[in-house]
mmCIF file of C-alpha atoms in Angstrom:
data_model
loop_
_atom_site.group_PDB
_atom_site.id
_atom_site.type_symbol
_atom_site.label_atom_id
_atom_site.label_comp_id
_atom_site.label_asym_id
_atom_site.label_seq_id
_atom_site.Cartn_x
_atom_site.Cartn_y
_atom_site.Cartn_z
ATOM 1 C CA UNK A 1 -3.893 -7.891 17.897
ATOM 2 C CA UNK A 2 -3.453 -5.043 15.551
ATOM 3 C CA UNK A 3 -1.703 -4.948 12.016
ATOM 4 C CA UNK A 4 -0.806 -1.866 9.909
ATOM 5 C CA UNK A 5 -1.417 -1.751 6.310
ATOM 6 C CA UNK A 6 0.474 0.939 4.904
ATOM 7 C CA UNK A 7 -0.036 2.025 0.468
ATOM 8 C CA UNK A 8 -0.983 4.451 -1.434
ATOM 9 C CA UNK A 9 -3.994 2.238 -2.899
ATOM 10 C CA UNK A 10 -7.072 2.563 -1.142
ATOM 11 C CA UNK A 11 -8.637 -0.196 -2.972
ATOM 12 C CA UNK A 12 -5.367 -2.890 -1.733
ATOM 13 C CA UNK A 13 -5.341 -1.305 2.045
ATOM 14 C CA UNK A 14 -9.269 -2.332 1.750
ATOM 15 C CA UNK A 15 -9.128 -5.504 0.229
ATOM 16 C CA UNK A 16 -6.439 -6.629 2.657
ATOM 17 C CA UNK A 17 -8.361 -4.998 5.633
ATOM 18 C CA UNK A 18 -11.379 -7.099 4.588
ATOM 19 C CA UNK A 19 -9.126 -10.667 4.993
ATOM 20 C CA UNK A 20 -7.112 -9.363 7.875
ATOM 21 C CA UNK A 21 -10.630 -9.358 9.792
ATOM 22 C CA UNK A 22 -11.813 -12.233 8.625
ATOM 23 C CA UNK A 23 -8.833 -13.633 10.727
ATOM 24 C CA UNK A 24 -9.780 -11.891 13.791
ATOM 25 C CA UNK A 25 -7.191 -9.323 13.496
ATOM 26 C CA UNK A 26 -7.460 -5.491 13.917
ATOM 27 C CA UNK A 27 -6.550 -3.329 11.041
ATOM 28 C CA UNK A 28 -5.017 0.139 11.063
ATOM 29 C CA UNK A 29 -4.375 1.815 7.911
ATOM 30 C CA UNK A 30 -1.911 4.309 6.398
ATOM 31 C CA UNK A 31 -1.867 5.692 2.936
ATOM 32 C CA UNK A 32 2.069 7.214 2.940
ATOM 33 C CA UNK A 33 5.097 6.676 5.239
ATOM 34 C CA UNK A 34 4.848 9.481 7.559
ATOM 35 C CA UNK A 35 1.581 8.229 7.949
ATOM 36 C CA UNK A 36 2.778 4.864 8.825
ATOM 37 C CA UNK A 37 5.162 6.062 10.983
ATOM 38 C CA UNK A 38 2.734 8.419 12.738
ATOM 39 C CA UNK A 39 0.701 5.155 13.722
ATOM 40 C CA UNK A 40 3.146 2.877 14.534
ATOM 41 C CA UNK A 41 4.104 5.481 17.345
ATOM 42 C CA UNK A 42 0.903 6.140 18.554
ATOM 43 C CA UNK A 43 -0.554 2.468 18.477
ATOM 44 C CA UNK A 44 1.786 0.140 20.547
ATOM 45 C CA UNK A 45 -0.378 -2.763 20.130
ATOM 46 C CA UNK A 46 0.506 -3.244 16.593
ATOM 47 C CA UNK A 47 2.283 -6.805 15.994
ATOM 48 C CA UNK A 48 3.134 -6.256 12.467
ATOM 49 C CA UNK A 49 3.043 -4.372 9.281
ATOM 50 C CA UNK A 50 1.939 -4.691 5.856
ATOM 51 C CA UNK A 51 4.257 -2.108 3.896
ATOM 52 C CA UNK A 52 4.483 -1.192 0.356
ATOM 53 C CA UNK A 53 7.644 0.241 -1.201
ATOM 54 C CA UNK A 54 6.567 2.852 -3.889
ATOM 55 C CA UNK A 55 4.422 5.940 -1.856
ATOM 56 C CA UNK A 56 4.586 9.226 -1.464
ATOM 57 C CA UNK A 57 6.639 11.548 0.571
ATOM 58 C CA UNK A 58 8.263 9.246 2.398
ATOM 59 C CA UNK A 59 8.472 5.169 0.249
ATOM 60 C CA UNK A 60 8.788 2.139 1.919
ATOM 61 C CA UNK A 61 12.482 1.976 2.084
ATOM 62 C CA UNK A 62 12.850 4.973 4.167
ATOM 63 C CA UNK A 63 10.045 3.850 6.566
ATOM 64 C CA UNK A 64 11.710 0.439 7.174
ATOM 65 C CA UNK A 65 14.972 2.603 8.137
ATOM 66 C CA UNK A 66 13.243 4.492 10.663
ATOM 67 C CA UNK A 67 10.983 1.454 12.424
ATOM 68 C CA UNK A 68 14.374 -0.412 12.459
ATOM 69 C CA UNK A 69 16.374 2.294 15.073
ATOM 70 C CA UNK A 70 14.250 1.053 17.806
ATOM 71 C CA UNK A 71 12.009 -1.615 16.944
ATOM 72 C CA UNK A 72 11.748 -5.039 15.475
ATOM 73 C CA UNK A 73 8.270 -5.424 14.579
ATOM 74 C CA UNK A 74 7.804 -8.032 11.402
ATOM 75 C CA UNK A 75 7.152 -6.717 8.448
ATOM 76 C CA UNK A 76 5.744 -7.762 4.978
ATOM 77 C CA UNK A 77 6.897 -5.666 2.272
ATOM 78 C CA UNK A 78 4.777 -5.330 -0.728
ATOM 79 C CA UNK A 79 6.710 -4.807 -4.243
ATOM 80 C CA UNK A 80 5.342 -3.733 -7.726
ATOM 81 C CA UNK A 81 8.706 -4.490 -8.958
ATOM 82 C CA UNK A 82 9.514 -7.246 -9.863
ATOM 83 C CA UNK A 83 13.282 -7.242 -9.916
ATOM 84 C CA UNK A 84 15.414 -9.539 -7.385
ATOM 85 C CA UNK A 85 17.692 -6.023 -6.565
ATOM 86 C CA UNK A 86 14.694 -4.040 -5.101
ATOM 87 C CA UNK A 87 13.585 -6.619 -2.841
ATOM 88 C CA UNK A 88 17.240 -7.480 -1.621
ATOM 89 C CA UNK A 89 17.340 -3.455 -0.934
ATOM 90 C CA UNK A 90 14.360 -4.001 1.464
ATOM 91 C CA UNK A 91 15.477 -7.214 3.238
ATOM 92 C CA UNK A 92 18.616 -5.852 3.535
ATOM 93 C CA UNK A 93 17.252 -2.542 5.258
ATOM 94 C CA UNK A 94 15.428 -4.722 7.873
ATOM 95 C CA UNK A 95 12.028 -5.885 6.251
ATOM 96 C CA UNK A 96 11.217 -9.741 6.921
ATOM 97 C CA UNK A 97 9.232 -10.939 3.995
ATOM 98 C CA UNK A 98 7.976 -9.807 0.573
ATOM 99 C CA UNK A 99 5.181 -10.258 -1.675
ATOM 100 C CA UNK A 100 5.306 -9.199 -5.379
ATOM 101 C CA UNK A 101 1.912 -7.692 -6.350
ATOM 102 C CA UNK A 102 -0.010 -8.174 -8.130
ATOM 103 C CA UNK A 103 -0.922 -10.760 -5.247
ATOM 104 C CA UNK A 104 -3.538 -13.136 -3.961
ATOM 105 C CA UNK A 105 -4.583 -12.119 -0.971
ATOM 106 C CA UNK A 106 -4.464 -15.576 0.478
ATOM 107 C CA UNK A 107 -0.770 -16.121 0.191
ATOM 108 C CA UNK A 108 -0.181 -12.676 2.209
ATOM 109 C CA UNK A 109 -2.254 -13.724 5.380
ATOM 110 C CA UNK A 110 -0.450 -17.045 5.183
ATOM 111 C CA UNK A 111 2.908 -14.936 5.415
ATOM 112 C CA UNK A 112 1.392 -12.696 7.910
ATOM 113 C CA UNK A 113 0.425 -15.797 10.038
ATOM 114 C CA UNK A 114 4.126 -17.365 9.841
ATOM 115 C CA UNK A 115 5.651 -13.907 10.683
ATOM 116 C CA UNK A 116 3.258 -13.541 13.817
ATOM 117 C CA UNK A 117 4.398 -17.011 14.958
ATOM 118 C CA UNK A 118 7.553 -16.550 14.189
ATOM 119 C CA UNK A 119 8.069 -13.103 16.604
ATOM 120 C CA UNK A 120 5.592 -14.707 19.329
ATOM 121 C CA UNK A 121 7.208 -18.203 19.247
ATOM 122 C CA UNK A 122 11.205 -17.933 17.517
ATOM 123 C CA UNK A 123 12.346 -21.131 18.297
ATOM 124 C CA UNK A 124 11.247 -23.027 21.301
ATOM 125 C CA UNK A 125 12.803 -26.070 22.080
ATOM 126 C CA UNK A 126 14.733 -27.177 25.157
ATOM 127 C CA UNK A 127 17.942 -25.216 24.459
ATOM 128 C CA UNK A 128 18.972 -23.520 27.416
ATOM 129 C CA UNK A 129 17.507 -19.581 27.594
ATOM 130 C CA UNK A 130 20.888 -18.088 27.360
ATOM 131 C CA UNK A 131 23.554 -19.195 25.428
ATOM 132 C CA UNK A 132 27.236 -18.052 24.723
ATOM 133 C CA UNK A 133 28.987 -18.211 21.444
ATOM 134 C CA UNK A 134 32.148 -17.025 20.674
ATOM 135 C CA UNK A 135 32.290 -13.207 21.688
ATOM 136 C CA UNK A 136 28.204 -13.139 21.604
ATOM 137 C CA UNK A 137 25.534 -13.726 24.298
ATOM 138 C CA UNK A 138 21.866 -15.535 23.186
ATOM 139 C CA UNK A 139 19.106 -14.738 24.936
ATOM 140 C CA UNK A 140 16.233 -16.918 23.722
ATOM 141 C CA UNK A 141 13.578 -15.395 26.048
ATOM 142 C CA UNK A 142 13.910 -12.091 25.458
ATOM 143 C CA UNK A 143 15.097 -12.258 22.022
ATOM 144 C CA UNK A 144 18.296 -10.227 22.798
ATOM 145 C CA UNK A 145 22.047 -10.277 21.488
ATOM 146 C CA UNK A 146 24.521 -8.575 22.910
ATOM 147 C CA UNK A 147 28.767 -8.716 23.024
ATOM 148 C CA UNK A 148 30.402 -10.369 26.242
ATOM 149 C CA UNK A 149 31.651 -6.385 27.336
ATOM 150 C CA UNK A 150 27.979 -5.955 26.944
ATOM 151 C CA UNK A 151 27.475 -3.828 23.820
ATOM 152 C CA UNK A 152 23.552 -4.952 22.802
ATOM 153 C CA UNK A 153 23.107 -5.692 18.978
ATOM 154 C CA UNK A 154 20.118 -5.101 17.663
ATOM 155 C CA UNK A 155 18.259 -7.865 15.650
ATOM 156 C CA UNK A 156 15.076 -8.311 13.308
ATOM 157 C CA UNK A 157 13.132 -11.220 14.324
ATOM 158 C CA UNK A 158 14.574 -13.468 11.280
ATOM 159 C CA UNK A 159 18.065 -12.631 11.679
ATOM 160 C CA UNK A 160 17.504 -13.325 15.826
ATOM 161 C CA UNK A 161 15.892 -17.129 14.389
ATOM 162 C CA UNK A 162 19.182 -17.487 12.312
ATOM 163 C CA UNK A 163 21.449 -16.780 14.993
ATOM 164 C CA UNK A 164 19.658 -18.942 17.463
ATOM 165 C CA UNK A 165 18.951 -22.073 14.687
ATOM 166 C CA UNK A 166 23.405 -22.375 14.193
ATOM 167 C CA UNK A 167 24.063 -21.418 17.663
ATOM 168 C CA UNK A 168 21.873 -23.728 19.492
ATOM 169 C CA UNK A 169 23.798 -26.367 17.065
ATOM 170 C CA UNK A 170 27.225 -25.608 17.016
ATOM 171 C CA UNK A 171 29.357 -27.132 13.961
ATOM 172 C CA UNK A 172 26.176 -28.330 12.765
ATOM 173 C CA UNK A 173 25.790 -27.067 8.874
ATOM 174 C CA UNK A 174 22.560 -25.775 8.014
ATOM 175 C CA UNK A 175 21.858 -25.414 3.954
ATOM 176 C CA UNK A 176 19.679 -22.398 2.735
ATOM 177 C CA UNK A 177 16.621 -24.437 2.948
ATOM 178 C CA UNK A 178 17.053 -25.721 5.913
ATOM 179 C CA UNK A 179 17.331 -22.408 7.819
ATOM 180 C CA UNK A 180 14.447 -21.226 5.705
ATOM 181 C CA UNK A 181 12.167 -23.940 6.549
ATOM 182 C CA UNK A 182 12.772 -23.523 10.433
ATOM 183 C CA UNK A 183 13.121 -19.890 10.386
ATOM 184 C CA UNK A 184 10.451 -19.006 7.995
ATOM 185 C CA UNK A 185 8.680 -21.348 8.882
ATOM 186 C CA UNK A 186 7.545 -21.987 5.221
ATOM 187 C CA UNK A 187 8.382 -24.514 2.788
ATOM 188 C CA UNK A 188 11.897 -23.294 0.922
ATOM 189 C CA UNK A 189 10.881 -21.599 -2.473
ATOM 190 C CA UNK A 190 13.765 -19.861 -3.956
ATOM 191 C CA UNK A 191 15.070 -19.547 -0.806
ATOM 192 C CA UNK A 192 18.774 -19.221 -1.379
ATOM 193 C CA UNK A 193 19.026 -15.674 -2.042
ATOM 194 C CA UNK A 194 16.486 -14.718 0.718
ATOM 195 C CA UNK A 195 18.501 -16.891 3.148
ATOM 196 C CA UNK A 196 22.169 -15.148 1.887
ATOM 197 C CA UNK A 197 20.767 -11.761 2.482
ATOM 198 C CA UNK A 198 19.367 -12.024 6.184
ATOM 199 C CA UNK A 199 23.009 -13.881 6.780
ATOM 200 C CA UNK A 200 24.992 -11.033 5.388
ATOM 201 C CA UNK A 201 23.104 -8.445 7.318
ATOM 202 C CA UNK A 202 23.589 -10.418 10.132
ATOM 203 C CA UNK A 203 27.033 -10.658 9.724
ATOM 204 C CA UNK A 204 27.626 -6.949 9.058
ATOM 205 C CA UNK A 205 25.565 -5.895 12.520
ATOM 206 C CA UNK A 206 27.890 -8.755 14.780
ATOM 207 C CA UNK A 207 31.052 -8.079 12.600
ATOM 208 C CA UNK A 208 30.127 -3.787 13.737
ATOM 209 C CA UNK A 209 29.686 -4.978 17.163
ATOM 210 C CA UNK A 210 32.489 -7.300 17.773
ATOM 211 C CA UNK A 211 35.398 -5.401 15.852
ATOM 212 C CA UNK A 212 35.414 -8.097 12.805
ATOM 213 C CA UNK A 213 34.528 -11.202 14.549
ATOM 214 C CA UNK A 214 33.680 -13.750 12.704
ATOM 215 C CA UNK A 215 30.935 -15.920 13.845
ATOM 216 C CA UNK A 216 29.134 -17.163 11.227
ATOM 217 C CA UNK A 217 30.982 -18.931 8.595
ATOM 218 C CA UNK A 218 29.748 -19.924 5.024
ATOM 219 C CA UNK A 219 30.446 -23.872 3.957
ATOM 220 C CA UNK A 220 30.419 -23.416 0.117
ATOM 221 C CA UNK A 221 27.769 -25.176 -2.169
ATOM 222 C CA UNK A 222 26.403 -26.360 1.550
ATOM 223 C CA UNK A 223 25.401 -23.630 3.928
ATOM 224 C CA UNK A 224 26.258 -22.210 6.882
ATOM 225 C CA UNK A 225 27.621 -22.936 10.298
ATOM 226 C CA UNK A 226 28.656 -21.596 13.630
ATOM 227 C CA UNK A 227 31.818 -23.599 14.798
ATOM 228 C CA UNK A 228 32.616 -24.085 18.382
ATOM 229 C CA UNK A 229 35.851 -25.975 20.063
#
């Protein structure tokens, strides 16, 4: 199993290398986004990239853009910033996790390890593979979405584990930690804003899809909740 690490730093895409074997992974390594983006498309084996925000020619931003037009693979976004409005920019654009440098090293393969488990394994339980909610269609398998007249939505790999956590428990209201504890995988740690920001993009791409349906539907100052009758 490969994994990209993509920043302008040679000494961080080393240092991170150097852990990421020590887990018995495979390393690529890109030092810009065209770069990244040239390897993504020429490796298919990658399962998930290590990105950082602020490069040259083309930043991290942009590259998450591009992956997200026709794939889904995770991705860890590393920030030298340290304000809450650049990393709900890159969440918002599609990215699946963030670490603030500077970093330990540690804490980013223990992200990288939920993220892989979370794309290999979303949520198995004994739910049935397919389920239908409202004007949408679940498919737990093959990690798909699409309308009932068939029109496919397209989904990162936490906003898939959202949608399939409150529609595999209709009515059921699920607080910001909660969904980030069984999504993420991860104990909740200033989760709330994380949580709001995968919801609202997931909103926006079902809302697109289903002329203003709305699925999802917030429970203030408790969470959220997909109702059923």
């Amino acid at each position: 199993m490969k994994i990209l690490v993509v920043d302008d730093d040679k000494d961080i895409v080393e240092l991170l290398s150097i852990y990421i074997k020590n887990e018995g992974y495979e390393v690529e390594k890109a030092y810009d986004g065209r770069e990244a983006l040239t390897k993504l498309n020429t490796n298919p084996d990658i399962a998930l990239m290590i990105l950082d925000i602020m490069m040259p020619h083309m930043d991290g931003i942009e590259v998450i853009k591009e992956i997200r037009k026709d794939s889904q693979i995770p991705v860890l976004m590393l920030s030298a910033k340290t304000g809450d409005l650049d990393k709900i920019q890159g969440l918002i654009q599609g990215a699946d996790d963030y670490v603030t440098k500077p970093f330990n090293p540690l804490e980013v393969m223990a992200r990288v390890k939920s993220l892989l488990r979370r794309s290999q394994h979303a949520v198995t339980n004994d739910i049935p593979d397919v389920l239908e909610v409202g004007p949408l269609i679940i498919k737990k398998d093959s990690h798909e979405v699409e309308t009932v007249d068939g029109k496919s939505i397209q989904l990162t790999a936490l906003e898939f584990g959202i949608l399939y956590l409150l529609a595999s428990h209709p009515n059921r209201v699920f607080s910001a930690d909660d969904i980030f504890e069984r999504v993420w995988q991860q104990e909740s740690v200033v989760s709330a804003k994380t949580v709001m920001v995968h919801v609202s993009h997931l909103r926006d791409k079902i809302e697109e899809a289903t002329n203003g349906e709305k699925v999802i539907q917030t429970v203030w100052g408790v969470g959220y909740k997909i109702e059923t009758h």
